[in-house]
Amino acid sequence: MATKHDTESVLERQAVKPPPMYQVALLNDDYTPMEFVVAIIQEYFNKDRETATQIMLTVHRTGKGVCGVFSKDIACTKVEFVLTHARKAGHPLQCVMEEV
Ligand code: TYC
């Protein structure tokens, strides 16, 4: 009887692995206004005001808060948009992506 190992090559098995996913998180700092962070989370991560406020408070209290999980290029674009928006507004807000 043919086994799965006989009929499926290593390459074929790798080809059907789901792509890695990345969480995008905000980091705390002492200067970015809370209201600005809430607006960022609403605008770029499609959260309602209550959810955005909870995430902001998690960042403020623990140092970090996850805003969403995305494919690599979507996560990368979110980080770029958030950092560009924050720098234009003169805030030091940090946004990172991490494989999950
Ligand atoms: N700690 C900031 C303050 O007290 C608020 C803040 C929250 C900053 C979340 C960044 O990602 C952040 N104004």
Tab-separated table of N, CA and C and ligand atoms in Angstrom:
chain	number	residue	atom	x	y	z
A	1	MET	N	0.844	-1.202	0.000
A	1	MET	CA	0.000	0.000	0.000
A	1	MET	C	0.879	1.251	0.000
A	2	ALA	N	0.562	2.178	-0.843
A	2	ALA	CA	1.352	3.408	-0.919
A	2	ALA	C	1.058	4.285	0.301
A	3	THR	N	2.095	4.788	0.929
A	3	THR	CA	1.892	5.689	2.077
A	3	THR	C	1.909	7.135	1.596
A	4	LYS	N	1.465	8.016	2.480
A	4	LYS	CA	1.494	9.457	2.192
A	4	LYS	C	2.916	9.890	1.844
A	5	HIS	N	3.884	9.302	2.584
A	5	HIS	CA	5.289	9.674	2.372
A	5	HIS	C	5.765	9.275	0.985
A	6	ASP	N	5.275	8.133	0.479
A	6	ASP	CA	5.693	7.673	-0.846
A	6	ASP	C	5.162	8.590	-1.939
A	7	THR	N	3.957	9.053	-1.786
A	7	THR	CA	3.270	9.721	-2.900
A	7	THR	C	3.395	11.238	-2.874
A	8	GLU	N	3.896	11.800	-1.768
A	8	GLU	CA	3.926	13.261	-1.637
A	8	GLU	C	5.365	13.711	-1.388
A	9	SER	N	5.924	14.496	-2.248
A	9	SER	CA	7.314	14.927	-2.076
A	9	SER	C	7.410	16.007	-1.003
A	10	VAL	N	8.602	16.209	-0.502
A	10	VAL	CA	8.821	17.267	0.491
A	10	VAL	C	8.366	18.608	-0.077
A	11	LEU	N	8.727	18.871	-1.330
A	11	LEU	CA	8.354	20.158	-1.942
A	11	LEU	C	6.854	20.335	-2.019
A	12	GLU	N	6.147	19.269	-2.371
A	12	GLU	CA	4.688	19.373	-2.455
A	12	GLU	C	4.093	19.685	-1.092
A	13	ARG	N	4.633	19.044	-0.038
A	13	ARG	CA	4.101	19.306	1.302
A	13	ARG	C	4.389	20.746	1.721
A	14	GLN	N	5.584	21.248	1.390
A	14	GLN	CA	5.888	22.639	1.741
A	14	GLN	C	4.974	23.602	0.991
A	15	ALA	N	4.624	23.248	-0.229
A	15	ALA	CA	3.830	24.150	-1.061
A	15	ALA	C	2.443	24.392	-0.478
A	16	VAL	N	1.907	23.475	0.297
A	16	VAL	CA	0.554	23.656	0.829
A	16	VAL	C	0.554	24.155	2.277
A	17	LYS	N	1.766	24.413	2.802
A	17	LYS	CA	1.803	24.989	4.152
A	17	LYS	C	1.169	26.373	4.123
A	18	PRO	N	0.360	26.711	5.136
A	18	PRO	CA	-0.203	28.067	5.155
A	18	PRO	C	0.916	29.093	5.298
A	19	PRO	N	0.747	30.277	4.719
A	19	PRO	CA	1.811	31.291	4.809
A	19	PRO	C	1.963	31.771	6.242
A	20	PRO	N	3.173	32.206	6.617
A	20	PRO	CA	3.345	32.751	7.970
A	20	PRO	C	2.498	34.003	8.141
A	21	MET	N	2.015	34.222	9.353
A	21	MET	CA	1.209	35.413	9.645
A	21	MET	C	1.972	36.295	10.644
A	22	TYR	N	1.632	37.567	10.605
A	22	TYR	CA	2.371	38.549	11.416
A	22	TYR	C	1.400	39.401	12.221
A	23	GLN	N	1.678	39.530	13.519
A	23	GLN	CA	0.871	40.450	14.322
A	23	GLN	C	1.521	41.830	14.263
A	24	VAL	N	0.661	42.834	14.177
A	24	VAL	CA	1.136	44.220	14.205
A	24	VAL	C	0.776	44.782	15.580
A	25	ALA	N	1.797	45.289	16.278
A	25	ALA	CA	1.593	45.780	17.641
A	25	ALA	C	2.096	47.206	17.778
A	26	LEU	N	1.446	47.953	18.669
A	26	LEU	CA	1.922	49.284	19.045
A	26	LEU	C	2.695	49.165	20.350
A	27	LEU	N	3.704	50.016	20.505
A	27	LEU	CA	4.505	50.053	21.733
A	27	LEU	C	4.229	51.344	22.483
A	28	ASN	N	4.376	51.279	23.790
A	28	ASN	CA	4.111	52.469	24.603
A	28	ASN	C	5.271	53.466	24.540
A	29	ASP	N	4.951	54.711	24.747
A	29	ASP	CA	5.960	55.750	24.981
A	29	ASP	C	5.306	56.787	25.889
A	30	ASP	N	6.091	57.765	26.324
A	30	ASP	CA	5.571	58.736	27.297
A	30	ASP	C	4.969	59.978	26.655
A	31	TYR	N	5.019	60.092	25.329
A	31	TYR	CA	4.702	61.376	24.678
A	31	TYR	C	3.496	61.356	23.740
A	32	THR	N	3.270	60.224	23.036
A	32	THR	CA	2.159	60.201	22.076
A	32	THR	C	0.836	60.319	22.825
A	33	PRO	N	-0.024	61.259	22.427
A	33	PRO	CA	-1.308	61.429	23.132
A	33	PRO	C	-2.201	60.182	22.987
A	34	MET	N	-2.898	59.843	24.064
A	34	MET	CA	-3.814	58.688	24.036
A	34	MET	C	-4.830	58.809	22.899
A	35	GLU	N	-5.360	60.008	22.724
A	35	GLU	CA	-6.394	60.214	21.693
A	35	GLU	C	-5.848	59.947	20.291
A	36	PHE	N	-4.589	60.311	20.060
A	36	PHE	CA	-3.960	60.051	18.761
A	36	PHE	C	-3.845	58.543	18.522
A	37	VAL	N	-3.461	57.789	19.542
A	37	VAL	CA	-3.308	56.329	19.414
A	37	VAL	C	-4.663	55.678	19.126
A	38	VAL	N	-5.697	56.118	19.822
A	38	VAL	CA	-7.046	55.579	19.574
A	38	VAL	C	-7.453	55.829	18.117
A	39	ALA	N	-7.193	57.039	17.618
A	39	ALA	CA	-7.559	57.374	16.237
A	39	ALA	C	-6.781	56.513	15.236
A	40	ILE	N	-5.504	56.270	15.516
A	40	ILE	CA	-4.665	55.418	14.640
A	40	ILE	C	-5.244	54.003	14.578
A	41	ILE	N	-5.593	53.467	15.739
A	41	ILE	CA	-6.111	52.086	15.777
A	41	ILE	C	-7.447	52.007	15.028
A	42	GLN	N	-8.286	53.001	15.198
A	42	GLN	CA	-9.564	53.015	14.465
A	42	GLN	C	-9.338	53.107	12.959
A	43	GLU	N	-8.433	54.000	12.560
A	43	GLU	CA	-8.259	54.269	11.128
A	43	GLU	C	-7.561	53.134	10.396
A	44	TYR	N	-6.485	52.592	10.968
A	44	TYR	CA	-5.660	51.622	10.230
A	44	TYR	C	-5.991	50.168	10.550
A	45	PHE	N	-6.703	49.937	11.661
A	45	PHE	CA	-7.000	48.550	12.039
A	45	PHE	C	-8.509	48.293	12.125
A	46	ASN	N	-9.292	49.257	11.637
A	46	ASN	CA	-10.742	49.084	11.499
A	46	ASN	C	-11.434	48.665	12.794
A	47	LYS	N	-11.003	49.219	13.909
A	47	LYS	CA	-11.645	48.906	15.193
A	47	LYS	C	-12.633	50.016	15.563
A	48	ASP	N	-13.689	49.633	16.279
A	48	ASP	CA	-14.594	50.672	16.775
A	48	ASP	C	-13.912	51.411	17.940
A	49	ARG	N	-14.497	52.523	18.324
A	49	ARG	CA	-13.848	53.404	19.308
A	49	ARG	C	-13.597	52.693	20.652
A	50	GLU	N	-14.554	51.860	21.075
A	50	GLU	CA	-14.407	51.151	22.350
A	50	GLU	C	-13.250	50.156	22.299
A	51	THR	N	-13.199	49.367	21.214
A	51	THR	CA	-12.115	48.384	21.070
A	51	THR	C	-10.768	49.089	20.960
A	52	ALA	N	-10.729	50.167	20.180
A	52	ALA	CA	-9.479	50.922	20.000
A	52	ALA	C	-9.000	51.476	21.347
A	53	THR	N	-9.934	51.947	22.153
A	53	THR	CA	-9.570	52.487	23.471
A	53	THR	C	-8.997	51.383	24.364
A	54	GLN	N	-9.601	50.199	24.335
A	54	GLN	CA	-9.093	49.073	25.133
A	54	GLN	C	-7.683	48.687	24.710
A	55	ILE	N	-7.432	48.634	23.397
A	55	ILE	CA	-6.086	48.284	22.912
A	55	ILE	C	-5.085	49.356	23.350
A	56	MET	N	-5.466	50.631	23.192
A	56	MET	CA	-4.577	51.717	23.605
A	56	MET	C	-4.223	51.602	25.082
A	57	LEU	N	-5.233	51.288	25.916
A	57	LEU	CA	-4.983	51.186	27.359
A	57	LEU	C	-4.102	49.982	27.690
A	58	THR	N	-4.251	48.896	26.924
A	58	THR	CA	-3.363	47.730	27.106
A	58	THR	C	-1.917	48.130	26.820
A	59	VAL	N	-1.713	48.895	25.734
A	59	VAL	CA	-0.356	49.364	25.412
A	59	VAL	C	0.154	50.255	26.545
A	60	HIS	N	-0.674	51.186	26.968
A	60	HIS	CA	-0.272	52.150	28.005
A	60	HIS	C	0.107	51.437	29.309
A	61	ARG	N	-0.638	50.376	29.656
A	61	ARG	CA	-0.411	49.694	30.944
A	61	ARG	C	0.661	48.619	30.879
A	62	THR	N	0.777	47.939	29.739
A	62	THR	CA	1.689	46.778	29.672
A	62	THR	C	2.894	47.008	28.770
A	63	GLY	N	2.867	48.082	27.980
A	63	GLY	CA	3.997	48.373	27.095
A	63	GLY	C	3.768	47.981	25.653
A	64	LYS	N	2.755	47.137	25.401
A	64	LYS	CA	2.547	46.629	24.041
A	64	LYS	C	1.109	46.165	23.864
A	65	GLY	N	0.577	46.297	22.648
A	65	GLY	CA	-0.772	45.809	22.368
A	65	GLY	C	-0.909	45.422	20.912
A	66	VAL	N	-1.504	44.253	20.663
A	66	VAL	CA	-1.675	43.741	19.307
A	66	VAL	C	-2.926	44.359	18.676
A	67	CYS	N	-2.755	44.899	17.476
A	67	CYS	CA	-3.867	45.542	16.759
A	67	CYS	C	-4.487	44.648	15.701
A	68	GLY	N	-3.770	43.592	15.285
A	68	GLY	CA	-4.312	42.683	14.278
A	68	GLY	C	-3.251	41.717	13.791
A	69	VAL	N	-3.691	40.691	13.046
A	69	VAL	CA	-2.787	39.675	12.489
A	69	VAL	C	-3.035	39.611	10.980
A	70	PHE	N	-1.937	39.680	10.190
A	70	PHE	CA	-2.048	39.849	8.736
A	70	PHE	C	-0.973	39.043	8.011
A	71	SER	N	-1.149	38.921	6.690
A	71	SER	CA	-0.078	38.380	5.857
A	71	SER	C	1.111	39.348	5.907
A	72	LYS	N	2.278	38.875	5.455
A	72	LYS	CA	3.504	39.672	5.609
A	72	LYS	C	3.402	41.047	4.946
A	73	ASP	N	2.933	41.100	3.699
A	73	ASP	CA	2.947	42.415	3.026
A	73	ASP	C	1.883	43.361	3.559
A	74	ILE	N	0.738	42.821	3.987
A	74	ILE	CA	-0.279	43.698	4.604
A	74	ILE	C	0.256	44.245	5.925
A	75	ALA	N	0.893	43.379	6.731
A	75	ALA	CA	1.450	43.819	8.023
A	75	ALA	C	2.493	44.900	7.803
A	76	CYS	N	3.359	44.690	6.823
A	76	CYS	CA	4.430	45.645	6.510
A	76	CYS	C	3.838	47.000	6.117
A	77	THR	N	2.798	46.980	5.300
A	77	THR	CA	2.148	48.218	4.855
A	77	THR	C	1.495	48.943	6.031
A	78	LYS	N	0.854	48.180	6.926
A	78	LYS	CA	0.215	48.798	8.108
A	78	LYS	C	1.273	49.519	8.946
A	79	VAL	N	2.414	48.839	9.188
A	79	VAL	CA	3.486	49.447	9.992
A	79	VAL	C	3.960	50.742	9.329
A	80	GLU	N	4.185	50.699	8.018
A	80	GLU	CA	4.652	51.893	7.291
A	80	GLU	C	3.653	53.036	7.406
A	81	PHE	N	2.363	52.750	7.204
A	81	PHE	CA	1.336	53.792	7.266
A	81	PHE	C	1.283	54.418	8.661
A	82	VAL	N	1.300	53.563	9.688
A	82	VAL	CA	1.211	54.074	11.066
A	82	VAL	C	2.419	54.958	11.377
A	83	LEU	N	3.630	54.470	11.025
A	83	LEU	CA	4.837	55.248	11.335
A	83	LEU	C	4.858	56.562	10.564
A	84	THR	N	4.460	56.550	9.300
A	84	THR	CA	4.428	57.772	8.497
A	84	THR	C	3.456	58.788	9.095
A	85	HIS	N	2.256	58.312	9.448
A	85	HIS	CA	1.234	59.184	10.041
A	85	HIS	C	1.746	59.785	11.362
A	86	ALA	N	2.349	58.942	12.204
A	86	ALA	CA	2.825	59.399	13.509
A	86	ALA	C	3.946	60.430	13.356
A	87	ARG	N	4.894	60.162	12.460
A	87	ARG	CA	6.020	61.108	12.290
A	87	ARG	C	5.530	62.436	11.730
A	88	LYS	N	4.606	62.378	10.769
A	88	LYS	CA	4.061	63.627	10.201
A	88	LYS	C	3.402	64.467	11.282
A	89	ALA	N	2.778	63.773	12.265
A	89	ALA	CA	2.114	64.489	13.361
A	89	ALA	C	3.094	64.854	14.483
A	90	GLY	N	4.361	64.410	14.353
A	90	GLY	CA	5.373	64.771	15.337
A	90	GLY	C	5.386	63.906	16.585
A	91	HIS	N	4.835	62.672	16.493
A	91	HIS	CA	4.789	61.794	17.660
A	91	HIS	C	5.769	60.628	17.505
A	92	PRO	N	6.335	60.145	18.629
A	92	PRO	CA	7.346	59.073	18.564
A	92	PRO	C	6.760	57.651	18.586
A	93	LEU	N	5.458	57.528	18.388
A	93	LEU	CA	4.781	56.223	18.432
A	93	LEU	C	5.566	55.167	17.650
A	94	GLN	N	5.720	53.981	18.246
A	94	GLN	CA	6.401	52.863	17.582
A	94	GLN	C	5.407	51.759	17.259
A	95	CYS	N	5.597	51.176	16.072
A	95	CYS	CA	4.711	50.106	15.585
A	95	CYS	C	5.598	49.009	15.016
A	96	VAL	N	5.353	47.760	15.430
A	96	VAL	CA	6.219	46.651	15.013
A	96	VAL	C	5.389	45.488	14.483
A	97	MET	N	6.025	44.625	13.675
A	97	MET	CA	5.372	43.377	13.245
A	97	MET	C	6.224	42.198	13.713
A	98	GLU	N	5.525	41.090	14.096
A	98	GLU	CA	6.205	39.907	14.635
A	98	GLU	C	5.497	38.669	14.108
A	99	GLU	N	6.254	37.715	13.640
A	99	GLU	CA	5.645	36.477	13.162
A	99	GLU	C	4.942	35.760	14.323
A	100	VAL	N	3.771	35.217	14.057
A	100	VAL	CA	3.023	34.518	15.125
A	100	VAL	C	2.997	33.015	14.886
B	1	TYC	N1	1.651	56.448	27.291
B	1	TYC	C1	1.034	57.468	26.465
B	1	TYC	C2	0.547	58.626	27.337
B	1	TYC	O1	0.506	58.503	28.541
B	1	TYC	C3	-0.164	56.918	25.676
B	1	TYC	C4	0.216	55.880	24.669
B	1	TYC	C5	-0.567	54.757	24.517
B	1	TYC	C6	1.343	56.048	23.879
B	1	TYC	C7	-0.273	53.799	23.579
B	1	TYC	C8	1.672	55.082	22.918
B	1	TYC	O2	1.143	53.035	21.783
B	1	TYC	C9	0.858	53.967	22.758
B	1	TYC	N2	0.226	59.737	26.706
